[in-house]
XYZ file of C-alpha atoms in Angstrom:
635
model
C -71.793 9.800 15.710
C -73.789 12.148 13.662
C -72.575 15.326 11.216
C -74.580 18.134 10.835
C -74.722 20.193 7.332
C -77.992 22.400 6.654
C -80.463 20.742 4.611
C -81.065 22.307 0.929
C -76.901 22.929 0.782
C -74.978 23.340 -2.050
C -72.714 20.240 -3.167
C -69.700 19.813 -1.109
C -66.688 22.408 -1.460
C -62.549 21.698 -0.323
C -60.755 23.881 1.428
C -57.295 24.401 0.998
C -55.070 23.985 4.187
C -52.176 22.186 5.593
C -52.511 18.862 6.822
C -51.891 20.447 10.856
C -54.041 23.457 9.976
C -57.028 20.837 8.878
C -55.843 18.946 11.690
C -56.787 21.795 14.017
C -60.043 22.554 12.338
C -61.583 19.090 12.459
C -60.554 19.099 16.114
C -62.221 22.344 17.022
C -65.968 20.927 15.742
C -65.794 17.585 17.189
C -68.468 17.212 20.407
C -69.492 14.638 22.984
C -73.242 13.960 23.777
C -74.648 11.755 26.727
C -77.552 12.157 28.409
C -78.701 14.785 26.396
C -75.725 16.781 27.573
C -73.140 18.047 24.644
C -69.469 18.947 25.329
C -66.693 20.165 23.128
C -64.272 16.775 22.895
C -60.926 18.987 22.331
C -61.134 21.745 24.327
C -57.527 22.890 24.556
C -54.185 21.682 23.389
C -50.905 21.194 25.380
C -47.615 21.949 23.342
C -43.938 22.059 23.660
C -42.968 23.443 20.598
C -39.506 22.174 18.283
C -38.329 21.337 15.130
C -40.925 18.610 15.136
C -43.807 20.186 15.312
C -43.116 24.657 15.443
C -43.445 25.143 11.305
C -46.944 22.745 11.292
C -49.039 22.682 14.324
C -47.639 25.200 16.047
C -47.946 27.595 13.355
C -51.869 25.937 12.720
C -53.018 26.716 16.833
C -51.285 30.316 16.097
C -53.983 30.907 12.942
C -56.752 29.368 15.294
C -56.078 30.739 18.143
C -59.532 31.862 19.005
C -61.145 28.292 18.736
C -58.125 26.259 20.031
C -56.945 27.585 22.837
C -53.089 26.720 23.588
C -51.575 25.747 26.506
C -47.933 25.929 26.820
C -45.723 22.743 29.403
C -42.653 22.421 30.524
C -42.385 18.573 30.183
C -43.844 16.466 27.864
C -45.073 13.767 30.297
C -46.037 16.451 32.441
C -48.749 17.800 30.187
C -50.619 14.394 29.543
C -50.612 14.305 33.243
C -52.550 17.635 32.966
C -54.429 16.960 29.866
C -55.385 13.384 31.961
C -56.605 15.293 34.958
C -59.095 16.583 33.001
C -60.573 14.169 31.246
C -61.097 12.237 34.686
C -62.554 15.439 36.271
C -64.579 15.993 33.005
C -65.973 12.162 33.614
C -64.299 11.083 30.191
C -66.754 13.362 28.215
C -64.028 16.073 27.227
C -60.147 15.876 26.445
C -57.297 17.522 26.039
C -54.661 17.163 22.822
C -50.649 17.171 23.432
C -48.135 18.016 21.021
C -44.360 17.777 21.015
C -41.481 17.581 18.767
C -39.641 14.700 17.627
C -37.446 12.766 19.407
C -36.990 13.046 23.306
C -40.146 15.312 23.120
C -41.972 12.601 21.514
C -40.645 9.431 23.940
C -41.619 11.384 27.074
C -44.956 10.894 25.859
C -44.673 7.295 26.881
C -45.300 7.540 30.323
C -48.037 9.810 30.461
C -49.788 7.586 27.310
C -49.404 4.164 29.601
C -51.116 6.022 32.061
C -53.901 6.859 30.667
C -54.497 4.097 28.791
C -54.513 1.872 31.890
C -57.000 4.418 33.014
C -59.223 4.334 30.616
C -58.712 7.989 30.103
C -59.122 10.004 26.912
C -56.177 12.036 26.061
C -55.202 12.596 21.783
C -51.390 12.960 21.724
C -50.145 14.318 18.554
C -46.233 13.990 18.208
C -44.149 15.139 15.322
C -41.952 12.326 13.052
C -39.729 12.553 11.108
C -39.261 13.283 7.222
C -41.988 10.825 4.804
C -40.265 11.913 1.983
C -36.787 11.567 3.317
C -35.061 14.898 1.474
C -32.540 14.210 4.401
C -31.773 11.260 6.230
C -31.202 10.855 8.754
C -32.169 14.372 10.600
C -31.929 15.634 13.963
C -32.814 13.258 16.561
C -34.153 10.457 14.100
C -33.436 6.993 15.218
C -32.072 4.774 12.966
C -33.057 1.348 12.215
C -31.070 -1.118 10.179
C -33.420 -3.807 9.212
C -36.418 -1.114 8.854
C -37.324 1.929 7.348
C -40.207 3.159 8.969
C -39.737 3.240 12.032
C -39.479 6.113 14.286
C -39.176 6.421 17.753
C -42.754 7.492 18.289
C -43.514 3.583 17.511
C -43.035 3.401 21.198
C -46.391 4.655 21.692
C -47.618 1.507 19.964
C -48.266 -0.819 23.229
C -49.665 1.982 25.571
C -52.083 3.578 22.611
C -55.354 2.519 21.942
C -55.022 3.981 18.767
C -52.088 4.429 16.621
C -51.770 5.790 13.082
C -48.971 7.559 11.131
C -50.052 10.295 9.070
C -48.312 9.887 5.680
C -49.900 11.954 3.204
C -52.392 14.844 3.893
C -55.282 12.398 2.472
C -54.745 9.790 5.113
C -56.046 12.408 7.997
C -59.549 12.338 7.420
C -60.116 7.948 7.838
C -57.307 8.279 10.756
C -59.010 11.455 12.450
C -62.107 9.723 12.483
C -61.230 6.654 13.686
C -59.217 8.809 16.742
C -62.494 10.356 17.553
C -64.391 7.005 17.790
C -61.894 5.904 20.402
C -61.204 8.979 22.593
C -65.318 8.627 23.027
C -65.581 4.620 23.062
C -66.051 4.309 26.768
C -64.934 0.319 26.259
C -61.910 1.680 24.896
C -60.411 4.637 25.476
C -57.284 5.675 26.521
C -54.487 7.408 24.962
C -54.703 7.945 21.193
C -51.370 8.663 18.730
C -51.744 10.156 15.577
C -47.886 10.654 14.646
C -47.231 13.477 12.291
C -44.218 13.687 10.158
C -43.143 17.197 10.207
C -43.213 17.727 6.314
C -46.894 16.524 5.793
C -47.254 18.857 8.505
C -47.102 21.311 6.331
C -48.132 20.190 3.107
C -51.529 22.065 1.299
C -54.387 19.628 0.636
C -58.033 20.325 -0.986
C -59.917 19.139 2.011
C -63.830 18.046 1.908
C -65.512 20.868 3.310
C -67.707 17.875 4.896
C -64.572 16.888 6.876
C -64.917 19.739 9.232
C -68.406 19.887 9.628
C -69.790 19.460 13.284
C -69.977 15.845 14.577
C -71.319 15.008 17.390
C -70.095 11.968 19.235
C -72.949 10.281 21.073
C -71.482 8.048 24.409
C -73.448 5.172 24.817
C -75.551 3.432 27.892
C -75.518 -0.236 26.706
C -77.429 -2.148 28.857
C -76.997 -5.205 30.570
C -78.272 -8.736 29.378
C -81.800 -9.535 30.698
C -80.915 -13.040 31.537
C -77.457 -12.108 33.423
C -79.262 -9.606 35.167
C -82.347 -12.111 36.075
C -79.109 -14.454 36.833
C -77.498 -11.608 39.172
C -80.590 -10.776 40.670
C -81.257 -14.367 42.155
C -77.414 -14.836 43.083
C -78.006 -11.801 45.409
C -81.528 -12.894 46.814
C -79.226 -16.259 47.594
C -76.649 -14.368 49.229
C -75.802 -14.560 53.163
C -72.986 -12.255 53.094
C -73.325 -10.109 49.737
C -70.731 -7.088 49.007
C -70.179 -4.841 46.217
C -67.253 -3.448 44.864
C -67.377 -0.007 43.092
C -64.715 0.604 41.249
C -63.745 3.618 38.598
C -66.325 3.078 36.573
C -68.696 4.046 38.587
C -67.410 7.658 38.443
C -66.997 7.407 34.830
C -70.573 6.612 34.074
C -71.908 9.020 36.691
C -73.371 6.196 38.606
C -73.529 7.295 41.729
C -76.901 7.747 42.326
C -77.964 4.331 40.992
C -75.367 3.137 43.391
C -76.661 4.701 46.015
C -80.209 3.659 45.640
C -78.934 0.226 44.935
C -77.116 0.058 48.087
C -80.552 1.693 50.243
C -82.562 -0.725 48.505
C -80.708 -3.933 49.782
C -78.759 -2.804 52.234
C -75.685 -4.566 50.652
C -72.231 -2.984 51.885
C -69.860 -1.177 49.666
C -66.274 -1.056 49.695
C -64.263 1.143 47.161
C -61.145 0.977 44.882
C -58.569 3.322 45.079
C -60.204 4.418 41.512
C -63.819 4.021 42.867
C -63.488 5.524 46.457
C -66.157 8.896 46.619
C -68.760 6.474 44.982
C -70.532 6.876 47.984
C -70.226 9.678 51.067
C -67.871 8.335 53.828
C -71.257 8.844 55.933
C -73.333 6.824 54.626
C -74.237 4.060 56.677
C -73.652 1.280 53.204
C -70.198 2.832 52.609
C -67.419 0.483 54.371
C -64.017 2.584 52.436
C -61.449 1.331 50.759
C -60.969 -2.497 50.204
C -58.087 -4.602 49.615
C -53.722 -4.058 50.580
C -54.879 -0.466 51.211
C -58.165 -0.714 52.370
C -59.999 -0.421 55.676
C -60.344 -3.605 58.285
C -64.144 -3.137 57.810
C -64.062 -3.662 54.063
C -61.113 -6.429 54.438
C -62.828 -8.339 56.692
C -66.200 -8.443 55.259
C -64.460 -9.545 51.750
C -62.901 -12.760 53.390
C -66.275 -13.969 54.330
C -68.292 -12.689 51.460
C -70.385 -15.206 49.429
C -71.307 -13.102 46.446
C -69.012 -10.192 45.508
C -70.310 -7.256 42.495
C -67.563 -5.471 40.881
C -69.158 -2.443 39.208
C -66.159 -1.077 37.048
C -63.553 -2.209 38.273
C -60.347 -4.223 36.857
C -59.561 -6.627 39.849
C -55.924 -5.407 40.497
C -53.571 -7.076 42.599
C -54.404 -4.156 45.596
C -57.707 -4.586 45.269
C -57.899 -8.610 45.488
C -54.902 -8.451 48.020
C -52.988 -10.461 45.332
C -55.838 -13.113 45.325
C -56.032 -13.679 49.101
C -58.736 -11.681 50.292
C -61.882 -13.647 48.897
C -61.516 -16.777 51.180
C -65.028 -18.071 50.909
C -65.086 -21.236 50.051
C -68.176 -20.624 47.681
C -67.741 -17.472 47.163
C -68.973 -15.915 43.778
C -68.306 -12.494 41.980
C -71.109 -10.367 39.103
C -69.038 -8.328 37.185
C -70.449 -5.225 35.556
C -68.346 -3.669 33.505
C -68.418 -1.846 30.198
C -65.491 -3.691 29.064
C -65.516 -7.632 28.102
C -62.435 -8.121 28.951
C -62.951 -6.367 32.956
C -66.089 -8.266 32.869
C -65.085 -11.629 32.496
C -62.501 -11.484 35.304
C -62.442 -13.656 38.934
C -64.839 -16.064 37.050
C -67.673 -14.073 37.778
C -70.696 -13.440 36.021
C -70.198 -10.683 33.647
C -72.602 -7.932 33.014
C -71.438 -5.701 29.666
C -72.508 -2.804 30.191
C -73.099 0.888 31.553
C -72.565 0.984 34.578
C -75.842 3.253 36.126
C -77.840 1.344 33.470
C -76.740 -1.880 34.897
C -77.060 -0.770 38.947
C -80.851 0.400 37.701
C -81.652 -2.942 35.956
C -79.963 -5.208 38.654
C -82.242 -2.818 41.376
C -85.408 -3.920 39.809
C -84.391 -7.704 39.510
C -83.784 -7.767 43.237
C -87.685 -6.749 43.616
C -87.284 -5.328 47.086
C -84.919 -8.206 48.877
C -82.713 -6.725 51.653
C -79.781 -8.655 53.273
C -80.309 -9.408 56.624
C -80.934 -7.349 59.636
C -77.847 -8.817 61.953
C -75.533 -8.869 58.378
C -76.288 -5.007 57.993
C -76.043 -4.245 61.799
C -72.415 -6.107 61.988
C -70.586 -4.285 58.961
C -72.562 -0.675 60.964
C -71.075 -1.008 64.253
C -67.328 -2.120 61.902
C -67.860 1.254 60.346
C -67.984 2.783 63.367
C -65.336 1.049 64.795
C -63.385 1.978 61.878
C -64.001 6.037 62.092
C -62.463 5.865 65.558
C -59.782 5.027 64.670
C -59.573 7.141 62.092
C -60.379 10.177 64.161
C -57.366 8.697 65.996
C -54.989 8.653 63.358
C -56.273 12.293 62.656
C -55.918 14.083 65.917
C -53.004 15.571 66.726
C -52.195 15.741 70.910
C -50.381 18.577 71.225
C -50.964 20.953 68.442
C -47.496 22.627 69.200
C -45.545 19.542 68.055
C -44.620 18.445 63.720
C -47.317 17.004 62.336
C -47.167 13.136 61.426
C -48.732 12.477 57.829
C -52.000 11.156 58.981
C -52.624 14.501 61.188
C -51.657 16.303 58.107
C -54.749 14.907 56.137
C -56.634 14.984 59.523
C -55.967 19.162 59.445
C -57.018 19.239 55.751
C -59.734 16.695 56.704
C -60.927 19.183 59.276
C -60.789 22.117 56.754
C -62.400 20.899 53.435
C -66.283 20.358 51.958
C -67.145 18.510 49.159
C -65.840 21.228 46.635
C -62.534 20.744 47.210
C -60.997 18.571 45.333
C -57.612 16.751 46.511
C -55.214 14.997 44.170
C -52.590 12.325 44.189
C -50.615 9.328 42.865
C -47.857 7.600 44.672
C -45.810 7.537 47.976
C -47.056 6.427 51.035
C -49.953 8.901 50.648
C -52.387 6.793 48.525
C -52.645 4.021 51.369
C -53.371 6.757 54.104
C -55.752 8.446 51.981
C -57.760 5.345 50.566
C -57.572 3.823 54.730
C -58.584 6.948 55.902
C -59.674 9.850 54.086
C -63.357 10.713 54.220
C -64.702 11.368 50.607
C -67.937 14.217 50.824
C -68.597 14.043 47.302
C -68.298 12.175 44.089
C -65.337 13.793 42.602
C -63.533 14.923 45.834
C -60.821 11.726 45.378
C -58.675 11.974 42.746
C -56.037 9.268 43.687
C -54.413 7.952 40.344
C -53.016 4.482 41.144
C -53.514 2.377 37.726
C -49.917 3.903 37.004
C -48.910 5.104 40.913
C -46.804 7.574 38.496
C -44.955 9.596 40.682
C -44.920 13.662 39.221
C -48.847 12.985 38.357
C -49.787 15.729 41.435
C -49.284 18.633 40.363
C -49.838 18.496 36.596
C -53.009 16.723 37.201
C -53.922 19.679 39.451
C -54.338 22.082 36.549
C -55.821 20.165 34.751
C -58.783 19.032 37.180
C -58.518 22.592 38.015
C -59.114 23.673 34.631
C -61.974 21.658 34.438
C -63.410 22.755 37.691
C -63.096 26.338 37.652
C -63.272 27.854 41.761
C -63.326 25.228 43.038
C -60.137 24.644 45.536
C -57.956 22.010 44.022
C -55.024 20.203 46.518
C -52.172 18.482 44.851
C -50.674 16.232 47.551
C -47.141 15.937 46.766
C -44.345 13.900 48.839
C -40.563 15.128 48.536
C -40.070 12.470 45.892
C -42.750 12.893 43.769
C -41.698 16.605 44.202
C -38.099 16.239 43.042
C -40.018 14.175 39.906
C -41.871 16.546 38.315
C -42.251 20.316 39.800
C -41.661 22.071 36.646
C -45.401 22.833 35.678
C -45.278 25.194 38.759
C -44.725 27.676 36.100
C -47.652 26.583 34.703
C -50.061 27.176 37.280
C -48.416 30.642 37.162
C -48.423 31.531 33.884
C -52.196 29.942 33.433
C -53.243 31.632 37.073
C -54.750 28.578 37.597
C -55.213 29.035 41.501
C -53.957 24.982 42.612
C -52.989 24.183 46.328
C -50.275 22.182 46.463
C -49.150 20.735 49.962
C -45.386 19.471 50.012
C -44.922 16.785 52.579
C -41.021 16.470 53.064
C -39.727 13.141 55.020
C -36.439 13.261 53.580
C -36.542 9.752 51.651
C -39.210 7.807 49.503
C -40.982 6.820 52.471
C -43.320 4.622 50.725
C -40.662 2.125 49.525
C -38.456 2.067 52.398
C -41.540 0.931 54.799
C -41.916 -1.783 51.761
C -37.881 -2.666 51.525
C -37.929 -3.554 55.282
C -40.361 -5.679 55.005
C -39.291 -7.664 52.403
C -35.807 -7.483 54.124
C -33.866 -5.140 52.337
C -33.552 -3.028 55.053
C -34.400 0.599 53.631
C -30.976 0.362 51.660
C -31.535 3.605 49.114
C -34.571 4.875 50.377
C -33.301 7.792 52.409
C -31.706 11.181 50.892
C -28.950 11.069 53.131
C -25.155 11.006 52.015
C -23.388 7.771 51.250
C -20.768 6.335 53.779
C -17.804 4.110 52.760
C -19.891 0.973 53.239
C -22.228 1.794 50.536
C -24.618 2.491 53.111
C -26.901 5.744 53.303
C -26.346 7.569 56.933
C -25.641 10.410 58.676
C -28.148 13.913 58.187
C -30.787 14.685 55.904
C -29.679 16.513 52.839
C -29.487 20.175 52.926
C -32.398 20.064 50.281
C -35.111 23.214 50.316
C -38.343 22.137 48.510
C -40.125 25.413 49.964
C -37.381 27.488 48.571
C -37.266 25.550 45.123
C -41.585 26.048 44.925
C -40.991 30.129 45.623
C -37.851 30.556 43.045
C -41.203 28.626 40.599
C -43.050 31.621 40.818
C -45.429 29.783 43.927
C -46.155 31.242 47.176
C -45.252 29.510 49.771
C -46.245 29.178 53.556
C -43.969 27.138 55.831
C -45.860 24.975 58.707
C -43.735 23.765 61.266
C -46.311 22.486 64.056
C -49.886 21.091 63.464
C -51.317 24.453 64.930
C -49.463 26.088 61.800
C -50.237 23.524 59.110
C -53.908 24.687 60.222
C -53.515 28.184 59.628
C -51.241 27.474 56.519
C -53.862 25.573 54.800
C -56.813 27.706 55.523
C -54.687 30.291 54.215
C -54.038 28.159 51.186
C -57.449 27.396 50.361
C -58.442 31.198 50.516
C -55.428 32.333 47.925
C -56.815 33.203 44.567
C -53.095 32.013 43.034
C -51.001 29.177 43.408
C -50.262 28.598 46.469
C -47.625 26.003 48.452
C -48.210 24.682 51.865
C -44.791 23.185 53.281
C -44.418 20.836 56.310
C -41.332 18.592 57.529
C -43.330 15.680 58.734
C -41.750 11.985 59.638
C -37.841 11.014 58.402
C -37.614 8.368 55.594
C -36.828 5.996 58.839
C -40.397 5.160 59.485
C -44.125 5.176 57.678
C -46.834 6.674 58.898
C -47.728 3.511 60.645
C -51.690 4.018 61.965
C -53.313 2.096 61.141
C -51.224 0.082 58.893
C -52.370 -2.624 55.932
C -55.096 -4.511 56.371
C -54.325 -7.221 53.886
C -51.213 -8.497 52.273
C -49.587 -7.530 48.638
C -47.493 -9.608 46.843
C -43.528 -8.691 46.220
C -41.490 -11.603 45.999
C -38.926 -12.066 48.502
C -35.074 -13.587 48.241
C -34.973 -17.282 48.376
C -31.862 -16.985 48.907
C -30.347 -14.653 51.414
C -27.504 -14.514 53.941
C -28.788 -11.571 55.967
C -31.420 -12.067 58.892
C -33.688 -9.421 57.668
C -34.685 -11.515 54.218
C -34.467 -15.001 55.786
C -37.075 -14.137 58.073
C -39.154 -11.800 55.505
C -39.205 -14.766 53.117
C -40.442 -17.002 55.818
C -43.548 -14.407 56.537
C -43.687 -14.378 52.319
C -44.121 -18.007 52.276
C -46.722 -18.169 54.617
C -48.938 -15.630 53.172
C -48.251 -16.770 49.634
C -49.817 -19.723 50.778
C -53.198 -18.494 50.891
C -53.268 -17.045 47.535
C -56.153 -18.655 45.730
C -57.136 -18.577 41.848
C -61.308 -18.140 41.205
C -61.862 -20.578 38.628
């Protein structure tokens, strides 16, 4: 980090503001640098505006305006979703703030702040507290402790914050804002970062160092890998038989693709992607296998239960990815973690590489001095690929174009439709498995799947914000009817903003997604469907008379019904053309089946009843048991 005051100036000065309107200075000179390239860190802030936090930082944006430009939600979760969206798009060099009230505006931080911390995703969230000088006591929607004092309810942003301080007096700012800057641009760290204000400090006048809001530049590192683990990786790959690589986020958040890339054409070594990682390489190219693990493709699965040596580049090893620890069956198999994190580095056993990510892929290219993997190795996983994209093409066709769509055929119609601007973006549902099996990534940042979190509502908040950040380019916010019904209030948003986002609405009348999962662990689909309740408890009869399209339009969105694939074709082009925000809405499958082709191609762990007295669970445990049995710790 460096500060920048002219040389030959006069001894520092203060300036007298309030602790928010300092706040808002400091924030509006801080900048990120990598690569040579600088960014503003804070570009915008996000604000719902109460008793909390109107008289202080509200009234602070209002007198800085001009440099901090304001950006008003309609849900507090909702607009770390946004401000998350694009920091990803932004590739973790810029971020958004977020500011809310006390109270309920301050807890529905919690969600969005566990996302993006499991992300690794920059976002400062600046709630108001209550009283630190306690005139009254308690006040509106203060939570009282009995065997503590100072605690508020924003000390539920503790365990999902990489960074959490409680501004007390006015002085205590300038060590705490610092100290949020060096996180937000850490790239080993970063994540959500709390600076809790109490609403009177807020507001209280302080002779500030003029140095405090001088311009700082931030300066994101490239550590580089150690020259003995990479000499170490080097000849574990040159020993390999059956090598494959693993890119996960990271490799998006160092902008590694292009070492990737001429990594992979160097040695000819397969990669598979994480739901985070996917886009790392084009579908096309002929080292790019898709997505690995409970979601991924039967080319990616199958090579990782034979693989020998396995590289992780950025990525966290989650239970989807590893199929919960069944999909590495070698017997000596072995894994190189690179990763800018320890922690991420030192997972499956493997040896760990700390460090950048396109510094290490550059390094580990050189060790390798020219070794390829063999001829019949690289011509087995080519004609899988292949094998593969027929069936997606399958899964994407649509017969008779005069019928509903299924889900797949709706992403085969968008598939048809898009280039590598458009960007599409989604969280939970049954639509990240069909999009990580199938959907065939054209450029880097065309994938925008969150599943860290899986936080259903991410879609469309996340929209604006990656459209925010990518200005004209089309943006498509894949939403399911229950990730709809979650979170559809920053429609108004995208209205009020005129930020132009796609959103495609994908009703099946149930959560989908969970009810394929609750048969198969035997529960039968029992709450899944929106349906009405009969006397048994069970869920039967029609669909609800529930209007999504109508709901979107009374938001302020256009909207465009498809009821056929040949519609859902016109519908989207139409979509993709509209310079405002625009809904495409299709009725695809019920909540009584998935959309099945192809289905998983390796198993995820949810425990099953031991104990049951209905057919459906005895025999589910019995499959649970048998695949349990081939779960396998790397030690």
């Amino acid at each position: 980090m460096t500060t920048r005051r002219p040389a030959g100036s006069p001894p520092p000065t203060t300036r007298r503001l309030t602790t928010a309107q300092a706040l808002v200075a400091f924030l509006t000179r801080q900048y990120t640098e990598r690569d040579g390239r600088r960014r503003r860190l804070i570009g915008a802030t996000w604000g719902i505006f109460g008793h909390g936090n109107v008289a202080g930082v509200g009234q602070a944006l209002l007198e800085s305006a001009q440099e901090m430009p304001y950006l008003q939600g309609r849900n507090e979760q909702a607009m770390v979703h946004a401000a998350v969206g694009h920091a990803r798009q932004s590739r973790r060099l810029a971020a958004h703030a977020v500011t809310t009230s006390i109270g309920p505006g301050a807890t529905n931080l919690v969600t969005g702040a566990a996302l993006a911390t499991i992300n690794h995703l920059p976002v400062l969230l600046l709630p108001g507290d209550t009283f630190a000088t306690r005139p009254a006591d308690p006040v509106l929607q203060q939570l009282e402790v009995p065997y503590a004092g100072d605690v508020s309810v924003n000390d539920c942003l503790r365990p999902v914050s990489r960074w959490f301080d409680r501004i007390t007096r006015p002085e205590a700012l300038v060590p705490a804002a610092l100290q949020a800057m060096r996180v937000l641009t850490d790239p080993a760290m970063t994540g959500a970062v709390t600076l809790a204000l109490p609403q009177d400090v807020q507001t209280e006048a302080y002779d500030w160092p003029e140095d405090f809001f001088a311009e700082r530049v931030w300066r994101v590192p490239r550590p580089r890998p150690d020259a003995e683990a990479t000499a170490r990786a080097a000849a574990a790959l040159r020993e390999a038989r059956r090598p494959l690589l693993v890119a996960g986020g990271g490799v998006h958040h160092s902008e590694a693709e292009d070492a990737l890339r001429a990594f992979a054409e160097a040695t000819g070594v397969p990669v598979a992607s994480t739901q985070a990682g996917k886009g790392s390489l084009p579908y096309d190219h002929p080292c790019d296998i898709g997505g690995i693990g409970h979601t991924g493709t039967a080319t990616a699965d199958d090579l990782a239960r034979t693989a020998d040596l396995v590289i992780g580049v950025g990525t966290r090893w989650s239970d989807f990815t590893t199929a919960s620890s069944t999909l590495f069956q070698d017997g000596h198999v072995r894994f190189v973690n690179i990763n800018v994190t320890g922690f991420d580095a030192h997972k499956m056993s493997g040896l760990s590489l700390v460090a950048d990510a396109r510094a290490a892929l550059k390094e580990l290219t050189a060790a390798v001095g020219g070794h390829r993997v063999d001829a019949a190795y690289a011509a087995e996983y080519g004609r899988a690929k292949a094998a593969w994209e027929q069936r997606v093409t399958a899964a994407f066709t649509a017969p008779d174009p005069a019928l509903p769509p299924t889900q797949s055929q709706v992403l085969g119609a968008l598939d048809s439709l898009v280039t590598g601007d458009d960007i599409l973006v989604n969280a939970a549902g049954s639509l990240p498995g069909d999009l990580h099996r199938l959907w065939r990534a054209r450029s880097a940042d065309q994938y925008h799947v969150e599943y860290g979190y899986s936080c259903m509502g991410y879609e469309i908040p996340a929209a604006i914000g990656v459209a925010m950040a990518a200005p004209g380019r089309p943006v498509w916010a894949l939403v399911g009817d229950g990730t709809y019904l979650m979170n559809p209030t920053e429609i108004v948003t995208a209205v009020q903003e005129g930020v132009p986002v796609k959103m495609v609405i994908l009703q099946n009348h149930g959560y989908a997604s969970i009810g394929g999962l609750s048969e198969s662990v035997g529960s039968e689909r029992y709450g899944t469907a929106y349906r009405h309740r009969a006397a048994d408890g069970t869920f039967t009869g029609a669909p609800l008379p529930v209007d999504l399209a109508a709901n979107a339009a009374s938001l302020g969105m256009r909207v465009i019904r498809a009821r056929t694939v040949r519609d859902l074709r016109e519908a989207l082009a139409e979509a993709r053309a509209a310079d405002v925000p625009t809904c495409v809405y299709v009725e695809t499958e019920t909540a009584d089946t998935v959309s099945g082709p192809p289905g998983a191609q390796a198993w995820w762990d949810v425990p099953v009843a031991e104990t049951a007295t209905r057919p459906a669970a005895v025999k589910a445990r019995e499959e649970y048991d048998r695949q349990a049995a081939a779960r396998r710790r790397h030690l």
